[in-house]
PDB file of C-alpha atoms in Angstrom:
ATOM      1  CA  MET B 227     -20.058  26.599 -32.479  1.00  0.00           C
ATOM      2  CA  GLU B 228     -18.071  23.445 -33.158  1.00  0.00           C
ATOM      3  CA  ILE B 229     -16.778  21.751 -29.983  1.00  0.00           C
ATOM      4  CA  LYS B 230     -13.626  19.689 -30.507  1.00  0.00           C
ATOM      5  CA  SER B 231     -13.737  16.155 -29.118  1.00  0.00           C
ATOM      6  CA  GLU B 232     -10.373  16.631 -27.316  1.00  0.00           C
ATOM      7  CA  ILE B 233     -11.743  19.490 -25.198  1.00  0.00           C
ATOM      8  CA  VAL B 234     -14.915  17.484 -24.410  1.00  0.00           C
ATOM      9  CA  LYS B 235     -12.708  14.543 -23.373  1.00  0.00           C
ATOM     10  CA  GLU B 236     -10.581  16.779 -21.126  1.00  0.00           C
ATOM     11  CA  LEU B 237     -13.650  18.304 -19.464  1.00  0.00           C
ATOM     12  CA  ARG B 238     -15.116  14.826 -18.969  1.00  0.00           C
ATOM     13  CA  GLU B 239     -11.875  13.599 -17.340  1.00  0.00           C
ATOM     14  CA  ARG B 240     -11.717  16.638 -15.059  1.00  0.00           C
ATOM     15  CA  THR B 241     -15.356  16.569 -13.926  1.00  0.00           C
ATOM     16  CA  GLY B 242     -16.636  13.019 -14.404  1.00  0.00           C
ATOM     17  CA  ALA B 243     -19.726  14.460 -16.156  1.00  0.00           C
ATOM     18  CA  GLY B 244     -21.367  12.786 -19.167  1.00  0.00           C
ATOM     19  CA  ILE B 245     -20.378  13.632 -22.765  1.00  0.00           C
ATOM     20  CA  MET B 246     -23.609  15.505 -23.571  1.00  0.00           C
ATOM     21  CA  ASP B 247     -23.381  17.520 -20.333  1.00  0.00           C
ATOM     22  CA  CYS B 248     -19.765  18.434 -21.165  1.00  0.00           C
ATOM     23  CA  LYS B 249     -20.716  19.534 -24.707  1.00  0.00           C
ATOM     24  CA  LYS B 250     -23.584  21.652 -23.384  1.00  0.00           C
ATOM     25  CA  ALA B 251     -21.356  23.237 -20.710  1.00  0.00           C
ATOM     26  CA  LEU B 252     -18.704  24.121 -23.304  1.00  0.00           C
ATOM     27  CA  GLN B 253     -21.345  25.627 -25.611  1.00  0.00           C
ATOM     28  CA  GLU B 254     -22.836  27.662 -22.747  1.00  0.00           C
ATOM     29  CA  CYS B 255     -19.383  28.884 -21.675  1.00  0.00           C
ATOM     30  CA  SER B 256     -17.875  29.602 -25.154  1.00  0.00           C
ATOM     31  CA  CYS B 257     -15.346  26.744 -24.792  1.00  0.00           C
ATOM     32  CA  ASP B 258     -13.814  28.284 -21.639  1.00  0.00           C
ATOM     33  CA  MET B 259     -12.645  25.216 -19.686  1.00  0.00           C
ATOM     34  CA  GLU B 260     -12.671  26.795 -16.191  1.00  0.00           C
ATOM     35  CA  LYS B 261     -16.111  28.350 -16.712  1.00  0.00           C
ATOM     36  CA  ALA B 262     -17.423  25.022 -18.029  1.00  0.00           C
ATOM     37  CA  ILE B 263     -16.105  23.229 -14.926  1.00  0.00           C
ATOM     38  CA  LYS B 264     -17.850  25.808 -12.719  1.00  0.00           C
ATOM     39  CA  TYR B 265     -21.046  25.451 -14.772  1.00  0.00           C
ATOM     40  CA  LEU B 266     -21.012  21.655 -14.344  1.00  0.00           C
ATOM     41  CA  ARG B 267     -20.273  21.918 -10.619  1.00  0.00           C
ATOM     42  CA  GLU B 268     -23.247  24.241 -10.165  1.00  0.00           C
ATOM     43  CA  LYS B 269     -25.414  21.922 -12.273  1.00  0.00           C
ATOM     44  CA  GLY B 270     -24.188  18.982 -10.194  1.00  0.00           C
ATOM     45  CA  LEU B 271     -25.134  20.791  -7.013  1.00  0.00           C
ATOM     46  CA  ALA B 272     -28.596  21.446  -8.421  1.00  0.00           C
ATOM     47  CA  LYS B 273     -28.999  17.761  -9.286  1.00  0.00           C
ATOM     48  CA  ALA B 274     -27.613  16.775  -5.891  1.00  0.00           C
ATOM     49  CA  ALA B 275     -30.107  19.044  -4.134  1.00  0.00           C
ATOM     50  CA  LYS B 276     -32.971  17.356  -6.016  1.00  0.00           C
ATOM     51  CA  ARG B 277     -31.714  13.911  -4.968  1.00  0.00           C
ATOM     52  CA  ALA B 278     -31.017  14.860  -1.320  1.00  0.00           C
ATOM     53  CA  GLY B 279     -34.457  13.784  -0.104  1.00  0.00           C
ATOM     54  CA  LYS B 280     -34.222  10.349  -1.735  1.00  0.00           C
ATOM     55  CA  GLU B 281     -33.563   7.477   0.631  1.00  0.00           C
ATOM     56  CA  ALA B 282     -30.155   5.861   0.267  1.00  0.00           C
ATOM     57  CA  LYS B 283     -30.237   2.384   1.814  1.00  0.00           C
ATOM     58  CA  GLU B 284     -28.002   0.457  -0.561  1.00  0.00           C
ATOM     59  CA  GLY B 285     -24.237   0.886  -0.807  1.00  0.00           C
ATOM     60  CA  ILE B 286     -21.088  -0.696   0.524  1.00  0.00           C
ATOM     61  CA  ILE B 287     -18.760  -0.919   3.492  1.00  0.00           C
ATOM     62  CA  GLU B 288     -15.297   0.108   2.304  1.00  0.00           C
ATOM     63  CA  ALA B 289     -12.187  -0.958   4.221  1.00  0.00           C
ATOM     64  CA  TYR B 290      -8.915   0.893   3.685  1.00  0.00           C
ATOM     65  CA  ILE B 291      -5.602  -0.033   5.311  1.00  0.00           C
ATOM     66  CA  HIS B 292      -2.691   2.364   4.818  1.00  0.00           C
ATOM     67  CA  GLN B 293       0.537   0.894   3.376  1.00  0.00           C
ATOM     68  CA  ASN B 294       2.356   0.993   6.718  1.00  0.00           C
ATOM     69  CA  LYS B 295      -0.512  -1.040   8.306  1.00  0.00           C
ATOM     70  CA  LYS B 296      -0.760   1.534  11.120  1.00  0.00           C
ATOM     71  CA  ILE B 297      -3.905   3.375   9.956  1.00  0.00           C
ATOM     72  CA  GLY B 298      -7.186   1.781   8.893  1.00  0.00           C
ATOM     73  CA  VAL B 299     -10.636   3.051   7.960  1.00  0.00           C
ATOM     74  CA  LEU B 300     -14.097   1.480   7.775  1.00  0.00           C
ATOM     75  CA  LEU B 301     -16.622   3.555   5.829  1.00  0.00           C
ATOM     76  CA  GLU B 302     -20.305   3.037   5.055  1.00  0.00           C
ATOM     77  CA  LEU B 303     -21.211   4.821   1.824  1.00  0.00           C
ATOM     78  CA  ASN B 304     -24.857   4.607   0.756  1.00  0.00           C
ATOM     79  CA  CYS B 305     -26.708   5.085  -2.529  1.00  0.00           C
ATOM     80  CA  GLU B 306     -30.248   4.344  -3.712  1.00  0.00           C
ATOM     81  CA  THR B 307     -29.748   1.102  -5.682  1.00  0.00           C
ATOM     82  CA  ASP B 308     -27.565  -1.991  -5.580  1.00  0.00           C
ATOM     83  CA  PHE B 309     -26.866  -1.432  -9.299  1.00  0.00           C
ATOM     84  CA  VAL B 310     -25.007   1.836  -8.597  1.00  0.00           C
ATOM     85  CA  ALA B 311     -23.307   0.355  -5.509  1.00  0.00           C
ATOM     86  CA  ARG B 312     -21.594  -2.231  -7.750  1.00  0.00           C
ATOM     87  CA  THR B 313     -20.257   0.223 -10.347  1.00  0.00           C
ATOM     88  CA  ASP B 314     -16.546   0.972 -10.577  1.00  0.00           C
ATOM     89  CA  GLU B 315     -17.256   4.708 -10.152  1.00  0.00           C
ATOM     90  CA  PHE B 316     -19.030   4.154  -6.846  1.00  0.00           C
ATOM     91  CA  LEU B 317     -16.329   1.769  -5.588  1.00  0.00           C
ATOM     92  CA  ASN B 318     -13.635   4.279  -6.546  1.00  0.00           C
ATOM     93  CA  LEU B 319     -15.530   7.064  -4.757  1.00  0.00           C
ATOM     94  CA  ALA B 320     -15.744   4.928  -1.597  1.00  0.00           C
ATOM     95  CA  HIS B 321     -12.017   4.205  -1.825  1.00  0.00           C
ATOM     96  CA  ASP B 322     -11.177   7.897  -2.304  1.00  0.00           C
ATOM     97  CA  ILE B 323     -13.322   8.921   0.685  1.00  0.00           C
ATOM     98  CA  ALA B 324     -11.764   6.205   2.881  1.00  0.00           C
ATOM     99  CA  LEU B 325      -8.309   7.395   1.771  1.00  0.00           C
ATOM    100  CA  GLN B 326      -9.334  10.966   2.695  1.00  0.00           C
ATOM    101  CA  ILE B 327     -10.378   9.831   6.182  1.00  0.00           C
ATOM    102  CA  ALA B 328      -7.067   8.000   6.661  1.00  0.00           C
ATOM    103  CA  ALA B 329      -5.053  11.035   5.519  1.00  0.00           C
ATOM    104  CA  SER B 330      -7.016  13.897   7.122  1.00  0.00           C
ATOM    105  CA  ASN B 331      -8.536  12.333  10.249  1.00  0.00           C
ATOM    106  CA  PRO B 332     -11.941  14.100  10.287  1.00  0.00           C
ATOM    107  CA  ILE B 333     -14.036  13.805  13.455  1.00  0.00           C
ATOM    108  CA  TYR B 334     -17.479  14.523  11.987  1.00  0.00           C
ATOM    109  CA  ILE B 335     -19.208  13.838   8.667  1.00  0.00           C
ATOM    110  CA  SER B 336     -20.584  17.365   8.192  1.00  0.00           C
ATOM    111  CA  LYS B 337     -21.113  20.734   9.902  1.00  0.00           C
ATOM    112  CA  GLU B 338     -24.543  19.514  11.036  1.00  0.00           C
ATOM    113  CA  HIS B 339     -22.888  16.795  13.142  1.00  0.00           C
ATOM    114  CA  VAL B 340     -20.879  19.304  15.213  1.00  0.00           C
ATOM    115  CA  SER B 341     -22.716  19.848  18.510  1.00  0.00           C
ATOM    116  CA  GLU B 342     -23.693  23.330  19.680  1.00  0.00           C
ATOM    117  CA  GLU B 343     -21.500  22.775  22.741  1.00  0.00           C
ATOM    118  CA  VAL B 344     -18.373  21.984  20.679  1.00  0.00           C
ATOM    119  CA  LEU B 345     -19.070  24.911  18.338  1.00  0.00           C
ATOM    120  CA  ASN B 346     -19.547  27.409  21.175  1.00  0.00           C
ATOM    121  CA  SER B 347     -16.378  26.174  22.867  1.00  0.00           C
ATOM    122  CA  GLU B 348     -14.393  26.580  19.615  1.00  0.00           C
ATOM    123  CA  LYS B 349     -15.820  30.083  19.045  1.00  0.00           C
ATOM    124  CA  GLU B 350     -14.781  31.101  22.575  1.00  0.00           C
ATOM    125  CA  ILE B 351     -11.222  29.848  21.954  1.00  0.00           C
ATOM    126  CA  LEU B 352     -11.098  31.769  18.650  1.00  0.00           C
ATOM    127  CA  ARG B 353     -12.474  34.927  20.306  1.00  0.00           C
ATOM    128  CA  ASN B 354      -9.762  34.783  22.976  1.00  0.00           C
ATOM    129  CA  GLN B 355      -7.075  34.210  20.332  1.00  0.00           C
ATOM    130  CA  ALA B 356      -8.290  37.256  18.360  1.00  0.00           C
ATOM    131  CA  ARG B 357      -8.219  39.398  21.528  1.00  0.00           C
ATOM    132  CA  GLN B 358      -4.686  38.221  22.346  1.00  0.00           C
ATOM    133  CA  GLU B 359      -3.665  39.175  18.800  1.00  0.00           C
ATOM    134  CA  GLY B 360      -4.932  42.695  19.560  1.00  0.00           C
ATOM    135  CA  LYS B 361      -7.791  42.640  17.040  1.00  0.00           C
ATOM    136  CA  PRO B 362     -10.396  45.408  17.499  1.00  0.00           C
ATOM    137  CA  GLU B 363     -13.428  44.257  19.531  1.00  0.00           C
ATOM    138  CA  ASN B 364     -15.913  45.279  16.809  1.00  0.00           C
ATOM    139  CA  MET B 365     -14.103  42.975  14.288  1.00  0.00           C
ATOM    140  CA  ILE B 366     -13.801  39.908  16.512  1.00  0.00           C
ATOM    141  CA  ASP B 367     -17.114  38.238  15.582  1.00  0.00           C
ATOM    142  CA  LYS B 368     -16.314  38.614  11.860  1.00  0.00           C
ATOM    143  CA  ILE B 369     -12.823  37.139  12.417  1.00  0.00           C
ATOM    144  CA  VAL B 370     -14.285  34.239  14.429  1.00  0.00           C
ATOM    145  CA  GLU B 371     -16.787  33.403  11.649  1.00  0.00           C
ATOM    146  CA  GLY B 372     -13.939  33.250   9.121  1.00  0.00           C
ATOM    147  CA  ARG B 373     -11.847  31.030  11.357  1.00  0.00           C
ATOM    148  CA  ILE B 374     -14.785  28.735  12.141  1.00  0.00           C
ATOM    149  CA  ASN B 375     -14.823  27.779   8.453  1.00  0.00           C
ATOM    150  CA  LYS B 376     -11.188  26.691   8.823  1.00  0.00           C
ATOM    151  CA  PHE B 377     -12.214  24.652  11.895  1.00  0.00           C
ATOM    152  CA  TYR B 378     -14.957  22.939   9.830  1.00  0.00           C
ATOM    153  CA  GLU B 379     -12.375  22.127   7.127  1.00  0.00           C
ATOM    154  CA  GLU B 380     -10.203  20.421   9.707  1.00  0.00           C
ATOM    155  CA  VAL B 381     -12.874  18.381  11.517  1.00  0.00           C
ATOM    156  CA  CYS B 382     -15.726  17.786   8.993  1.00  0.00           C
ATOM    157  CA  LEU B 383     -15.156  15.254   6.218  1.00  0.00           C
ATOM    158  CA  LEU B 384     -17.480  16.928   3.689  1.00  0.00           C
ATOM    159  CA  GLU B 385     -15.779  20.316   4.180  1.00  0.00           C
ATOM    160  CA  GLN B 386     -12.222  19.016   3.721  1.00  0.00           C
ATOM    161  CA  PRO B 387     -10.246  19.725   0.540  1.00  0.00           C
ATOM    162  CA  PHE B 388      -9.880  16.426  -1.371  1.00  0.00           C
ATOM    163  CA  VAL B 389      -6.331  15.100  -0.842  1.00  0.00           C
ATOM    164  CA  LYS B 390      -6.009  14.126  -4.527  1.00  0.00           C
ATOM    165  CA  ASP B 391      -7.330  17.504  -5.763  1.00  0.00           C
ATOM    166  CA  PRO B 392      -7.408  20.271  -3.093  1.00  0.00           C
ATOM    167  CA  SER B 393      -9.314  22.597  -5.450  1.00  0.00           C
ATOM    168  CA  ILE B 394     -12.511  20.677  -4.587  1.00  0.00           C
ATOM    169  CA  LYS B 395     -14.091  19.614  -1.303  1.00  0.00           C
ATOM    170  CA  ILE B 396     -15.274  16.091  -0.493  1.00  0.00           C
ATOM    171  CA  SER B 397     -18.873  17.364  -0.768  1.00  0.00           C
ATOM    172  CA  ASP B 398     -18.079  18.483  -4.366  1.00  0.00           C
ATOM    173  CA  LEU B 399     -16.626  15.050  -5.144  1.00  0.00           C
ATOM    174  CA  ILE B 400     -19.821  13.371  -3.918  1.00  0.00           C
ATOM    175  CA  ASN B 401     -22.058  15.884  -5.745  1.00  0.00           C
ATOM    176  CA  GLN B 402     -20.195  15.222  -9.007  1.00  0.00           C
ATOM    177  CA  MET B 403     -20.958  11.507  -8.576  1.00  0.00           C
ATOM    178  CA  ILE B 404     -24.632  12.233  -7.740  1.00  0.00           C
ATOM    179  CA  ALA B 405     -24.867  14.282 -10.955  1.00  0.00           C
ATOM    180  CA  LYS B 406     -23.237  11.459 -12.915  1.00  0.00           C
ATOM    181  CA  VAL B 407     -25.240   8.479 -11.595  1.00  0.00           C
ATOM    182  CA  GLY B 408     -28.505  10.298 -10.819  1.00  0.00           C
ATOM    183  CA  GLU B 409     -28.810   8.861  -7.310  1.00  0.00           C
ATOM    184  CA  ASN B 410     -28.441  10.282  -3.827  1.00  0.00           C
ATOM    185  CA  ILE B 411     -25.123   9.317  -2.197  1.00  0.00           C
ATOM    186  CA  VAL B 412     -24.596   9.641   1.539  1.00  0.00           C
ATOM    187  CA  VAL B 413     -21.661   9.056   3.879  1.00  0.00           C
ATOM    188  CA  ARG B 414     -23.500   7.199   6.632  1.00  0.00           C
ATOM    189  CA  ARG B 415     -20.643   6.648   9.127  1.00  0.00           C
ATOM    190  CA  PHE B 416     -16.941   5.952   9.405  1.00  0.00           C
ATOM    191  CA  THR B 417     -14.340   4.827  11.918  1.00  0.00           C
ATOM    192  CA  ARG B 418     -10.627   5.535  11.696  1.00  0.00           C
ATOM    193  CA  PHE B 419      -8.150   3.352  13.539  1.00  0.00           C
ATOM    194  CA  SER B 420      -4.608   4.459  14.330  1.00  0.00           C
ATOM    195  CA  LEU B 421      -2.219   1.941  15.858  1.00  0.00           C
ATOM    196  CA  GLY B 422      -1.515   2.623  19.530  1.00  0.00           C
ATOM    197  CA  GLU B 423      -4.086   5.383  20.022  1.00  0.00           C
ATOM    198  CA  SER B 424      -5.963   5.278  23.313  1.00  0.00           C
ATOM    199  CA  VAL B 425      -9.404   3.682  23.093  1.00  0.00           C
TER     200      VAL B 425
END
């Protein structure tokens, strides 16, 4: 099957994957753009999983100040080599993540950073809300589990929909970059400053 260069270019722009990966995805998915995107995402996740154990000690500290000068972010984004840390793609990723933190104000990096105490407290609140809404008792745990995912989206950076493209999460954005550069990439820490907030 002949794959037109325009469709390869579009897939590359939409996913950030390499040309050969895009061609292969389009061949595997009979030139269906959405299926090819899904294929590449899954492939990216597989690559990301392989890289997850690799130590990421290089990287950068990204500083982002919002236009009104009232919100600022400091982010440490790590990768495996200084070479990758200096690429435009990595710098752009750091900028996008810092922008996300400024816009969405996450509290934690990932689900794993949410303490058992905070999680149990949130589940209790959600249980009480479901009861007040008159939900049947045997459905409450199922409802709470669904709503906990919404809670994670609000407070965990990696679970948040990307502000520039809400169809993907921040974890997807990072996994796409891992697939592209072939190195583990880790959000190590961040701090968000908002003018006038109590310390």
